[in-house]
PDB file of C-alpha atoms in Angstrom:
ATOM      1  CA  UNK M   1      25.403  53.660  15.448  1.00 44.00           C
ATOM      2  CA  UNK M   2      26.746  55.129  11.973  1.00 37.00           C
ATOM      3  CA  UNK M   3      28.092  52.435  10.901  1.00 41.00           C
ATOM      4  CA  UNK M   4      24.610  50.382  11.036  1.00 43.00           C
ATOM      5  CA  UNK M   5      22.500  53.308   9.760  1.00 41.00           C
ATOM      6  CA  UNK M   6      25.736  53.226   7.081  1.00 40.00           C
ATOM      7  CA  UNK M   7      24.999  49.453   6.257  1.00 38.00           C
ATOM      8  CA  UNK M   8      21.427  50.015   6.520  1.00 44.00           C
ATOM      9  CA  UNK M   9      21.594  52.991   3.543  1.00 39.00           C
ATOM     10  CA  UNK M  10      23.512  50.161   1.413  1.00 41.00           C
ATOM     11  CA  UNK M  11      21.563  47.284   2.013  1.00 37.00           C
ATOM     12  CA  UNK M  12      18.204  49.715   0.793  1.00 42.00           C
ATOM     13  CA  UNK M  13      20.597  51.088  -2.338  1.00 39.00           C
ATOM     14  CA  UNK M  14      20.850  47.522  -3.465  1.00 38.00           C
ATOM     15  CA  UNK M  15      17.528  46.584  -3.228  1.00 43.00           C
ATOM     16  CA  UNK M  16      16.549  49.564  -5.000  1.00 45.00           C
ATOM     17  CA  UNK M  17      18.700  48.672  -7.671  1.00 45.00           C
ATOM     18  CA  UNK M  18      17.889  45.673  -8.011  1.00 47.00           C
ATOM     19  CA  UNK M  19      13.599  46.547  -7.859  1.00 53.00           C
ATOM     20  CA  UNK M  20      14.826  49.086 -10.755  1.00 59.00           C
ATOM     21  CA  UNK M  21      17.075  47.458 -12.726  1.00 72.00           C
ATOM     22  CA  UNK M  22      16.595  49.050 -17.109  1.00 87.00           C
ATOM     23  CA  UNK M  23      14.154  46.795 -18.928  1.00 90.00           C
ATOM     24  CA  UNK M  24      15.540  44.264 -20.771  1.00 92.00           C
ATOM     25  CA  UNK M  25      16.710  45.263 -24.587  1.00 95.00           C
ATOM     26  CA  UNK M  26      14.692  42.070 -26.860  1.00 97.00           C
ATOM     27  CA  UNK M  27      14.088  41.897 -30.650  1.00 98.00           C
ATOM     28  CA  UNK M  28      10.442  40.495 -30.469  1.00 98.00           C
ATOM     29  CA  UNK M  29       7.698  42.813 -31.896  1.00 98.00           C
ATOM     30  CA  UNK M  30       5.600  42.573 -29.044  1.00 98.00           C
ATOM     31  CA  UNK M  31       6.100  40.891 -25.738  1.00 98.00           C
ATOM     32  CA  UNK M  32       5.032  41.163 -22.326  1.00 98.00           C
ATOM     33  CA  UNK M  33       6.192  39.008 -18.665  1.00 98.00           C
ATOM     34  CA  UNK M  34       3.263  38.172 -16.630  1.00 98.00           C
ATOM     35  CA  UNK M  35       2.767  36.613 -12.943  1.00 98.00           C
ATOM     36  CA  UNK M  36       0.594  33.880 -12.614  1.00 97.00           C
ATOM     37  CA  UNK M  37      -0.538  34.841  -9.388  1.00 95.00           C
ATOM     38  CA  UNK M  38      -2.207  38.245  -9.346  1.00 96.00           C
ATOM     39  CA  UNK M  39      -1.615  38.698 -13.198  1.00 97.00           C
ATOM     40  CA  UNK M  40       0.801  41.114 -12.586  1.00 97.00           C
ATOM     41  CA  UNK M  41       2.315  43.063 -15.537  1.00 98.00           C
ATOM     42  CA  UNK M  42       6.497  43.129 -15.265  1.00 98.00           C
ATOM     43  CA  UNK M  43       6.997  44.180 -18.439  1.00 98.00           C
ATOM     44  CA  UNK M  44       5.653  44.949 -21.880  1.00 98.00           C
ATOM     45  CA  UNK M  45       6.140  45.937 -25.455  1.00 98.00           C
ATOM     46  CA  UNK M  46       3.595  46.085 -27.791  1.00 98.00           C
ATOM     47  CA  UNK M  47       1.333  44.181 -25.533  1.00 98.00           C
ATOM     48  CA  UNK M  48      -2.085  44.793 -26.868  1.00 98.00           C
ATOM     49  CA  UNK M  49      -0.532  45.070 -30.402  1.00 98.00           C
ATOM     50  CA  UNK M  50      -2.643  42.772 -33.102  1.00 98.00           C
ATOM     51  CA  UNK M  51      -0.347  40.069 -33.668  1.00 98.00           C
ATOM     52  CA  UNK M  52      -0.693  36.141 -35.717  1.00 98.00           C
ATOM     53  CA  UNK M  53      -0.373  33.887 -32.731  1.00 98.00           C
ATOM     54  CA  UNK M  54       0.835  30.749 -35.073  1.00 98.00           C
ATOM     55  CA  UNK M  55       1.079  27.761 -33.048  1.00 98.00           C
ATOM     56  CA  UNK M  56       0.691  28.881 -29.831  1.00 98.00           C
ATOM     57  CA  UNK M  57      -3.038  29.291 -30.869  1.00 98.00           C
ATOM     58  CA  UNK M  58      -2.787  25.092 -29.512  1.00 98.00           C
ATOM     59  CA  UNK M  59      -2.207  26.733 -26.085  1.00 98.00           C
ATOM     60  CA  UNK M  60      -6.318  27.712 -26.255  1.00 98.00           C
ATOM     61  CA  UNK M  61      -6.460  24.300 -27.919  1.00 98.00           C
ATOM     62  CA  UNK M  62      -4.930  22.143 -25.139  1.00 98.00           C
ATOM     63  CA  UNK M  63      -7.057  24.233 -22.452  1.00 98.00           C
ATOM     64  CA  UNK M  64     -10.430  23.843 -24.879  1.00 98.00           C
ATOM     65  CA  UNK M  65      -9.752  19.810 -24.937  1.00 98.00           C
ATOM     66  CA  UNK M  66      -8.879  19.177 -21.109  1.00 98.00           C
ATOM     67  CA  UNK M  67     -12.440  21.207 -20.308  1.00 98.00           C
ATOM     68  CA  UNK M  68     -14.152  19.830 -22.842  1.00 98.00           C
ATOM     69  CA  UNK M  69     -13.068  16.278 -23.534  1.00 98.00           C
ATOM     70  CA  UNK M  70     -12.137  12.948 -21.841  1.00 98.00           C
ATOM     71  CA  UNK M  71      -9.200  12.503 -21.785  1.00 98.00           C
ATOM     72  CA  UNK M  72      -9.403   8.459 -22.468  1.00 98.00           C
ATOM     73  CA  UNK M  73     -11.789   8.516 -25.734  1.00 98.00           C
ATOM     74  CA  UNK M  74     -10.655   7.214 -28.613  1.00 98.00           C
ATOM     75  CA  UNK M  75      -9.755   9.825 -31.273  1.00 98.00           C
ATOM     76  CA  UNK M  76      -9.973   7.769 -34.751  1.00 98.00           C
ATOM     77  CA  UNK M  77      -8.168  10.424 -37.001  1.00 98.00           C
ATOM     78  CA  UNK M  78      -9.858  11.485 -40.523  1.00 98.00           C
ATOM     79  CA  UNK M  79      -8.475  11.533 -43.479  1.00 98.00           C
ATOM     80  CA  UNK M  80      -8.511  15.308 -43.656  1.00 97.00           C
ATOM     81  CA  UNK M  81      -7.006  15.665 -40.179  1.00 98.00           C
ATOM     82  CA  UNK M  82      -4.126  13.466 -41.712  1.00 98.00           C
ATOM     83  CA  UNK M  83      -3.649  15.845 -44.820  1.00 98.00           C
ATOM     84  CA  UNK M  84      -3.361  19.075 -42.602  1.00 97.00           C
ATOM     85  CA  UNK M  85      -0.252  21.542 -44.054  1.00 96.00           C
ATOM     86  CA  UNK M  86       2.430  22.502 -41.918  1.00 95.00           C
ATOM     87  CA  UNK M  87       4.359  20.666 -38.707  1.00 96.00           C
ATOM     88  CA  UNK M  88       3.262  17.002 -38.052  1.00 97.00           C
ATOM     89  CA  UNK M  89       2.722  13.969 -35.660  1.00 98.00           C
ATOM     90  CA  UNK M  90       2.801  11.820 -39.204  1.00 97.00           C
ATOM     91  CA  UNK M  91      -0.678  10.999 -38.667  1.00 98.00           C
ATOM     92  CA  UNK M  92      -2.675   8.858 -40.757  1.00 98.00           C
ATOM     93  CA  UNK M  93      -6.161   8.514 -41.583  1.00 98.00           C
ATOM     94  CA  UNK M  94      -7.568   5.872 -39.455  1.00 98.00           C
ATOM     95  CA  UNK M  95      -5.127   6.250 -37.030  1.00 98.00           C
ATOM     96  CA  UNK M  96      -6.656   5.589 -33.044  1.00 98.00           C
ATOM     97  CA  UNK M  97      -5.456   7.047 -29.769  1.00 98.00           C
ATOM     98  CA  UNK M  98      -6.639   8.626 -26.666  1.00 98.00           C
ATOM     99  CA  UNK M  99      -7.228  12.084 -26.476  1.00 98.00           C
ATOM    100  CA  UNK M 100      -4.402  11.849 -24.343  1.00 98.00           C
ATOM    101  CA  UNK M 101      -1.695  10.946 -26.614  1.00 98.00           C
ATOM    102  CA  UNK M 102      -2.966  13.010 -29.104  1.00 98.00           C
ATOM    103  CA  UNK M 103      -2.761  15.483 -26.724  1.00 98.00           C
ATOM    104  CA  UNK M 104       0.967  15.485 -25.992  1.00 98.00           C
ATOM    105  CA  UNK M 105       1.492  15.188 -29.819  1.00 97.00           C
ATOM    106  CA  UNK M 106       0.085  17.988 -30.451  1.00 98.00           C
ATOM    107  CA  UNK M 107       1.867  20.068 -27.912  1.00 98.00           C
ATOM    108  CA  UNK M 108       5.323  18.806 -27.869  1.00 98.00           C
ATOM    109  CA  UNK M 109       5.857  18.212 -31.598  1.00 97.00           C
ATOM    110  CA  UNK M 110       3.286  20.986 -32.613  1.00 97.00           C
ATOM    111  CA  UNK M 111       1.320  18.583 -34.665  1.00 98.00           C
ATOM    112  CA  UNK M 112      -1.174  20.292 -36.721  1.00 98.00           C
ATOM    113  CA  UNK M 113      -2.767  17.144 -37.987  1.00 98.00           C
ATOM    114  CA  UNK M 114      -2.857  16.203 -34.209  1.00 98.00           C
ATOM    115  CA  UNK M 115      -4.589  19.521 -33.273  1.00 98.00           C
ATOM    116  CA  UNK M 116      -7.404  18.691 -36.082  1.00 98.00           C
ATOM    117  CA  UNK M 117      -7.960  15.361 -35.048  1.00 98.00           C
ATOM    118  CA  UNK M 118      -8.705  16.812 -31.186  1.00 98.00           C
ATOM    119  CA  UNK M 119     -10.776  19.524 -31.961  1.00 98.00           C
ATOM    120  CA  UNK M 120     -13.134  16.594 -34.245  1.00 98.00           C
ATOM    121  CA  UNK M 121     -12.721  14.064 -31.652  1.00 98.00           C
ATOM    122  CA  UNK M 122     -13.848  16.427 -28.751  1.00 98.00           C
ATOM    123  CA  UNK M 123     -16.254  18.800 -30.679  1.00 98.00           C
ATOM    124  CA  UNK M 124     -17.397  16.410 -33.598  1.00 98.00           C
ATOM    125  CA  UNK M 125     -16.130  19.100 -36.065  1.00 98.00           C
ATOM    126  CA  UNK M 126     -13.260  21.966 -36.319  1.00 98.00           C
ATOM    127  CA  UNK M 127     -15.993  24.624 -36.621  1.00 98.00           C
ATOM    128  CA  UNK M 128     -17.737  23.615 -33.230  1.00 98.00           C
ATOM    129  CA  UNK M 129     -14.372  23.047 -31.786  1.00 98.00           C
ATOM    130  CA  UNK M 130     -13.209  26.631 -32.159  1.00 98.00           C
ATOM    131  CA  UNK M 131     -16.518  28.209 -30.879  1.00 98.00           C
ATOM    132  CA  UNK M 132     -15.285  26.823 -27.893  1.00 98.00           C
ATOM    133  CA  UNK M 133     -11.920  28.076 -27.954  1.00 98.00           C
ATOM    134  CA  UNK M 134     -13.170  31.656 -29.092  1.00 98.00           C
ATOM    135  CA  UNK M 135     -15.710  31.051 -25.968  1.00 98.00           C
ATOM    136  CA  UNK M 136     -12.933  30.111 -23.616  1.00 98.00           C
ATOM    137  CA  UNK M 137     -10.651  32.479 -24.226  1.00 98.00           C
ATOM    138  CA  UNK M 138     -13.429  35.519 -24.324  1.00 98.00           C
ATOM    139  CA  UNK M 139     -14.235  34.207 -20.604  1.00 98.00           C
ATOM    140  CA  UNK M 140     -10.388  34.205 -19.341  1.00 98.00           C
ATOM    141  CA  UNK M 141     -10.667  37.753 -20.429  1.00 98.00           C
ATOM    142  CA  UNK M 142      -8.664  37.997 -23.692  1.00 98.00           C
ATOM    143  CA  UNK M 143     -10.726  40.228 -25.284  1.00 97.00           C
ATOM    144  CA  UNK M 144      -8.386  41.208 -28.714  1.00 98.00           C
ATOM    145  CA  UNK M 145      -8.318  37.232 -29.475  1.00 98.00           C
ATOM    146  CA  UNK M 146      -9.726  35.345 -32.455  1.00 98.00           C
ATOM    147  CA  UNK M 147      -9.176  31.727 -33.626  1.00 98.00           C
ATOM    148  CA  UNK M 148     -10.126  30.534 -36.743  1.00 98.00           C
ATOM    149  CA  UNK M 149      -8.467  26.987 -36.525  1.00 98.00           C
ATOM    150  CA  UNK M 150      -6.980  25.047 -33.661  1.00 98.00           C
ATOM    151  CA  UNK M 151      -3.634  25.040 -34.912  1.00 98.00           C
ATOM    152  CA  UNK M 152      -2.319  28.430 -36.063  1.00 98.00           C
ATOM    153  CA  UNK M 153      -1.988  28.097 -39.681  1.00 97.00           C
ATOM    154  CA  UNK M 154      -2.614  31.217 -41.298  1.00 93.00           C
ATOM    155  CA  UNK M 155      -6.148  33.002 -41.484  1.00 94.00           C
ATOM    156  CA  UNK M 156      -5.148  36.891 -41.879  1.00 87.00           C
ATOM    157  CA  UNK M 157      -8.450  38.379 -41.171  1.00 92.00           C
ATOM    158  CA  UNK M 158     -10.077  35.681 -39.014  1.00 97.00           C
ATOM    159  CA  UNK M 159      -7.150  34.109 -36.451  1.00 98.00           C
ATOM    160  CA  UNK M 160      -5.368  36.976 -34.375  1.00 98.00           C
ATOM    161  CA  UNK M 161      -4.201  37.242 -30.670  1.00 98.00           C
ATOM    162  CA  UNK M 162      -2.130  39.859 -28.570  1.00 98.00           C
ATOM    163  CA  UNK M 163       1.232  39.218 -26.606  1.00 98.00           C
ATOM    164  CA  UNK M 164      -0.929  40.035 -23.125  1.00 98.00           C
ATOM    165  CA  UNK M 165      -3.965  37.981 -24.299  1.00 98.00           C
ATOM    166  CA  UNK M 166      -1.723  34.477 -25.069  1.00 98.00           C
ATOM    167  CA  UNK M 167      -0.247  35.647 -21.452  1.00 98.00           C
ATOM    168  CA  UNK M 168      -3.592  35.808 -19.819  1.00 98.00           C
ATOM    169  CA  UNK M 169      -4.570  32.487 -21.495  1.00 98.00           C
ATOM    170  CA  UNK M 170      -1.441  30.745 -20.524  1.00 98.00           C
ATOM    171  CA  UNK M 171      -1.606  32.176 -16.897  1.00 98.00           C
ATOM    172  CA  UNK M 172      -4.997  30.074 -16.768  1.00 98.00           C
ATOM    173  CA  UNK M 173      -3.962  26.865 -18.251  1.00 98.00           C
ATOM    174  CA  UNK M 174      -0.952  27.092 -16.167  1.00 98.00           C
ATOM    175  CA  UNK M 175      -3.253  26.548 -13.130  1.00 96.00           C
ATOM    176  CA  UNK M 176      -4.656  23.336 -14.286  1.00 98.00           C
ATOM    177  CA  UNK M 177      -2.248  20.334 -13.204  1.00 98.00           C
ATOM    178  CA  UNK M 178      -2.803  18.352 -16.657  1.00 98.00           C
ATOM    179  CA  UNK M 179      -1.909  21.159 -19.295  1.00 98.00           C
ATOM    180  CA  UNK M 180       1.332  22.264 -16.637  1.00 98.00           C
ATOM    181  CA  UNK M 181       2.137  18.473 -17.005  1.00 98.00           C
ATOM    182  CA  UNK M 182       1.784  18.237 -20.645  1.00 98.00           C
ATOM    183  CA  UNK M 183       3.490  21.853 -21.495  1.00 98.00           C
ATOM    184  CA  UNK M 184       6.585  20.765 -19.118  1.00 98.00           C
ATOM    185  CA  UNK M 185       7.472  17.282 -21.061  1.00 98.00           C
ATOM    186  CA  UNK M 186      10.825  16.741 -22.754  1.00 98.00           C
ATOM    187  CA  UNK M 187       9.995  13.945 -24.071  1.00 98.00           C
ATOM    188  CA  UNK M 188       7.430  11.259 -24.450  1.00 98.00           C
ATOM    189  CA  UNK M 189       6.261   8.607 -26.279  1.00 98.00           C
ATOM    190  CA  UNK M 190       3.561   8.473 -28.211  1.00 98.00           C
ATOM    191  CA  UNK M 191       1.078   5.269 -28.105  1.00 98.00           C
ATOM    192  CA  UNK M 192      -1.285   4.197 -30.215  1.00 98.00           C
ATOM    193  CA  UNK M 193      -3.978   1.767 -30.282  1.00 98.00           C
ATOM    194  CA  UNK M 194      -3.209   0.530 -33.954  1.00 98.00           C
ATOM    195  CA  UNK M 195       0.551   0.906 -34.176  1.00 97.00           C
ATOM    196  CA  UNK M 196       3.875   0.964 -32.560  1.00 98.00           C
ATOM    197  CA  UNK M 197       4.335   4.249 -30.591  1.00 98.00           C
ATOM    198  CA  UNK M 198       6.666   6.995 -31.666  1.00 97.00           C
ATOM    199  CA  UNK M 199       9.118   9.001 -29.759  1.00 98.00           C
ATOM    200  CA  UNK M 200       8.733  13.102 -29.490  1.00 98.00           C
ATOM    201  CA  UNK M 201      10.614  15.677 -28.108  1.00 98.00           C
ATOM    202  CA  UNK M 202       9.357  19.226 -27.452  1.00 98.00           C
ATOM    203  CA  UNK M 203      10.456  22.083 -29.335  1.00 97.00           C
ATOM    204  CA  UNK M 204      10.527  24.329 -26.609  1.00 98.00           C
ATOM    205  CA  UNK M 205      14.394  24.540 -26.149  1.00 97.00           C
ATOM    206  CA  UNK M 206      14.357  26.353 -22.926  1.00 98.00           C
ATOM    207  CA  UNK M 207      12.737  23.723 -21.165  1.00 98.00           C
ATOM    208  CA  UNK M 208      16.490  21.872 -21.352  1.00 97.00           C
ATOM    209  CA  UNK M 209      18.603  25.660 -20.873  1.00 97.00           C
ATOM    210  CA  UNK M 210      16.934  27.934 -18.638  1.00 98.00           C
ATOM    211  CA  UNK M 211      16.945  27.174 -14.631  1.00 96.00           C
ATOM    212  CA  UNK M 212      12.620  26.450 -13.867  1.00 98.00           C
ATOM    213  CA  UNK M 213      11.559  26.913 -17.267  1.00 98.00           C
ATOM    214  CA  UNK M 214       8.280  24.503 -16.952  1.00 98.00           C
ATOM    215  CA  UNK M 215       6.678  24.936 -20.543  1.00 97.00           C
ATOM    216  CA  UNK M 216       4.767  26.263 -22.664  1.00 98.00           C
ATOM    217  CA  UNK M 217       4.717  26.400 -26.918  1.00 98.00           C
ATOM    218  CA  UNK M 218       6.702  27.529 -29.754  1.00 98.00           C
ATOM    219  CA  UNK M 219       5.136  28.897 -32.975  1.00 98.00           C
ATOM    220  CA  UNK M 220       6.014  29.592 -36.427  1.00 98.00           C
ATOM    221  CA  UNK M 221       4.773  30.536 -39.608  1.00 97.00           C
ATOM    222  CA  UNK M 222       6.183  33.151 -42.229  1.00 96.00           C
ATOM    223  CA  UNK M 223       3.597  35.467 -41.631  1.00 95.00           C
ATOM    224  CA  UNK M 224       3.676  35.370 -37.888  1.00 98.00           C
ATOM    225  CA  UNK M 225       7.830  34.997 -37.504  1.00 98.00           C
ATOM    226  CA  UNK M 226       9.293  32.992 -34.718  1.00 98.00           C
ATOM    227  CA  UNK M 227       7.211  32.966 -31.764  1.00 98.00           C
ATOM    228  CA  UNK M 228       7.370  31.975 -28.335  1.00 98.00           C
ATOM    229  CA  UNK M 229       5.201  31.355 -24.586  1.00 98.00           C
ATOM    230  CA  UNK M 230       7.311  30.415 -21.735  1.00 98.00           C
ATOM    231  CA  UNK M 231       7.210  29.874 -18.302  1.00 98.00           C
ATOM    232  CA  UNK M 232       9.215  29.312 -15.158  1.00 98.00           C
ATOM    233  CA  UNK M 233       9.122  28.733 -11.773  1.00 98.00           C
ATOM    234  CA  UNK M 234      11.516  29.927  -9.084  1.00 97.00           C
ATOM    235  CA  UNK M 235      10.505  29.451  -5.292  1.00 96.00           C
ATOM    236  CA  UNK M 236       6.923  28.762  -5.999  1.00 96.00           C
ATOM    237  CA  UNK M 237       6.599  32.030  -7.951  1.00 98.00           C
ATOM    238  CA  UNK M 238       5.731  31.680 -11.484  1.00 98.00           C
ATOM    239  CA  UNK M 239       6.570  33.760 -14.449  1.00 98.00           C
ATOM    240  CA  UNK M 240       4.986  33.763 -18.131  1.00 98.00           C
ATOM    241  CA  UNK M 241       6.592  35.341 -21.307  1.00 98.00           C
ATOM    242  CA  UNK M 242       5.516  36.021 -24.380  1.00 98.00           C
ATOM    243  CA  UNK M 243       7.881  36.554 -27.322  1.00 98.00           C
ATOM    244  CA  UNK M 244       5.979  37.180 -30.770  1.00 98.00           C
ATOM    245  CA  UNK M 245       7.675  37.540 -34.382  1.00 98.00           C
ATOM    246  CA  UNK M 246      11.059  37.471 -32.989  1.00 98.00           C
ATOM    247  CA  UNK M 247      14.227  36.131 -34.564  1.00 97.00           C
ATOM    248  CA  UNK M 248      15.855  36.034 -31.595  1.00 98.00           C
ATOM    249  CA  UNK M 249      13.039  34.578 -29.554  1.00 98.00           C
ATOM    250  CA  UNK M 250      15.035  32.132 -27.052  1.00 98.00           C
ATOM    251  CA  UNK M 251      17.189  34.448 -25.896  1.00 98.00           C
ATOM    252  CA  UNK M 252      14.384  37.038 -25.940  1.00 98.00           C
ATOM    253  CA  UNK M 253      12.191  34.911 -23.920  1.00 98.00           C
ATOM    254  CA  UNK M 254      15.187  34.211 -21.384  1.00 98.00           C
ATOM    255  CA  UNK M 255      15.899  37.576 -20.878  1.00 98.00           C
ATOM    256  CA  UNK M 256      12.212  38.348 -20.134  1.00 98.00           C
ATOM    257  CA  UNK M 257      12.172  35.856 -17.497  1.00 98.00           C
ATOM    258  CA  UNK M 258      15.022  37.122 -15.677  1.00 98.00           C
ATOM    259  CA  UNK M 259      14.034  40.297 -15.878  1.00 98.00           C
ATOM    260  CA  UNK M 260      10.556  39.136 -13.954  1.00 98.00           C
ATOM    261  CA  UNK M 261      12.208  37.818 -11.460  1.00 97.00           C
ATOM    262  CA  UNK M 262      14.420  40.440 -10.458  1.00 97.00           C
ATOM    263  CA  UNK M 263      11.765  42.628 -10.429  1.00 96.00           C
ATOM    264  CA  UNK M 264      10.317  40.358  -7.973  1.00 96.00           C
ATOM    265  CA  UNK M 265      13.164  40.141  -5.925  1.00 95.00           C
ATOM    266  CA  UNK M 266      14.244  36.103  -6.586  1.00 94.00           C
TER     267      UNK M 266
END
């Protein structure tokens, strides 16, 4: 009889232990871990901190398009589209493919020229395009978010997001089989309807290092630092973290994760 209330006592200390284990040490500025299901906070810093999302701003983009567009139009990309600063599918002006393709250009490579082509293609202009993101995300409840542009290129005053808004945002496009598919790719090639295709790979790093990561985007610009949503899976339970102006933003987002799920027991 002592011996199993003795086991029992250990058994409960390790579990306890385990439930409490100390929050994990990370560089980022602001972050926060968030469960799909439920929306459950695991941890936070800085979470409702006004922060320059950078390129995870396409996040909202890629959710905006799927809702709003079809996905086998024809996006014929403008010259100005082409010219947009920053990273790059190599566009150029005149350029046609589905919404589609553009889509996993945008997202995998980060292409800000892809982003602009998408938001004209769906919206018929990059003003229209981000009423609808602003809309979208206002309705999923992120309620310290404003986009300027669909890509993330700088806007000081006009294009701002917090770590648990991009969290709540991500949590929602997570949901929808199409944006999970598109955030999860390696690798992929690109086709168009006027030229060869061209091979991408996604800058999200963890997708190839940490055990269920399933997405999402990278980010960077100097005025936002290195930033980072990602998500993993383990037994059907998913995990989002957000990393934002972090130099150390892999292994902050990594030790985030874990961190979730030991909370969670898995």
């Amino acid at each position: 009889m002592f011996k199993r209330i003795l086991v029992g006592i250990c058994i409960s200390i390790v579990s306890m232990s385990s439930a409490f284990a100390a929050a994990p040490q990370i560089e980022a500025e602001a972050a926060v871990v968030m469960a799909v299901a439920g929306r459950q906070v695991l941890f936070a810093k800085q979470a409702d901190a006004i922060m320059y999302p950078a390129s995870t701003t396409k996040i909202t983009t890629l959710i905006t398009a799927l809702e709003k567009g079809d996905l086998g139009s024809t996006v014929v990309v403008s010259s100005q589209a082409a010219a947009c600063d920053g990273s790059s599918l190599e566009l150029r002006g005149g350029d046609r493919l589905t919404l589609q393709e553009a889509l996993y250009g945008m997202m995998l490579v980060s292409g800000n020229d892809a982003a602009e082509a998408v938001a004209e293609n769906v919206a018929g202009s990059i003003p229209e395009f981000v009423k609808m993101m602003n809309e979208r995300a206002a309705k999923i409840g992120a309620v310290r978010t404003n986009f300027s542009n669909p890509h993330g290129l700088p806007d000081p005053f006009n294009h701002y997001t917090t770590a648990y808004d991009l969290a709540l945002i991500t949590a929602y496009g997570m949901q929808n089989p199409t944006f999970s598919r598109i955030v999860s790719t390696r690798d992929y090639d690109v086709h168009f309807l006027n030229r060869p295709s061209t091979h991408v790979r996604n800058t999200n790093k963890l997708l190839a290092t940490f055990t269920g990561a399933n997405g999402v985007k990278t980010g960077y610009t100097e005025a936002a630092g290195d930033c980072l949503v990602a998500a993993a899976n383990r037994k059907g339970v998913e995990l989002i973290a957000v990393v934002l102006n972090s130099d150390e933003r892999w292994d902050d987002a990594a030790r985030l994760l874990n961190y979730g799920f030991q909370q969670l027991g898995l």
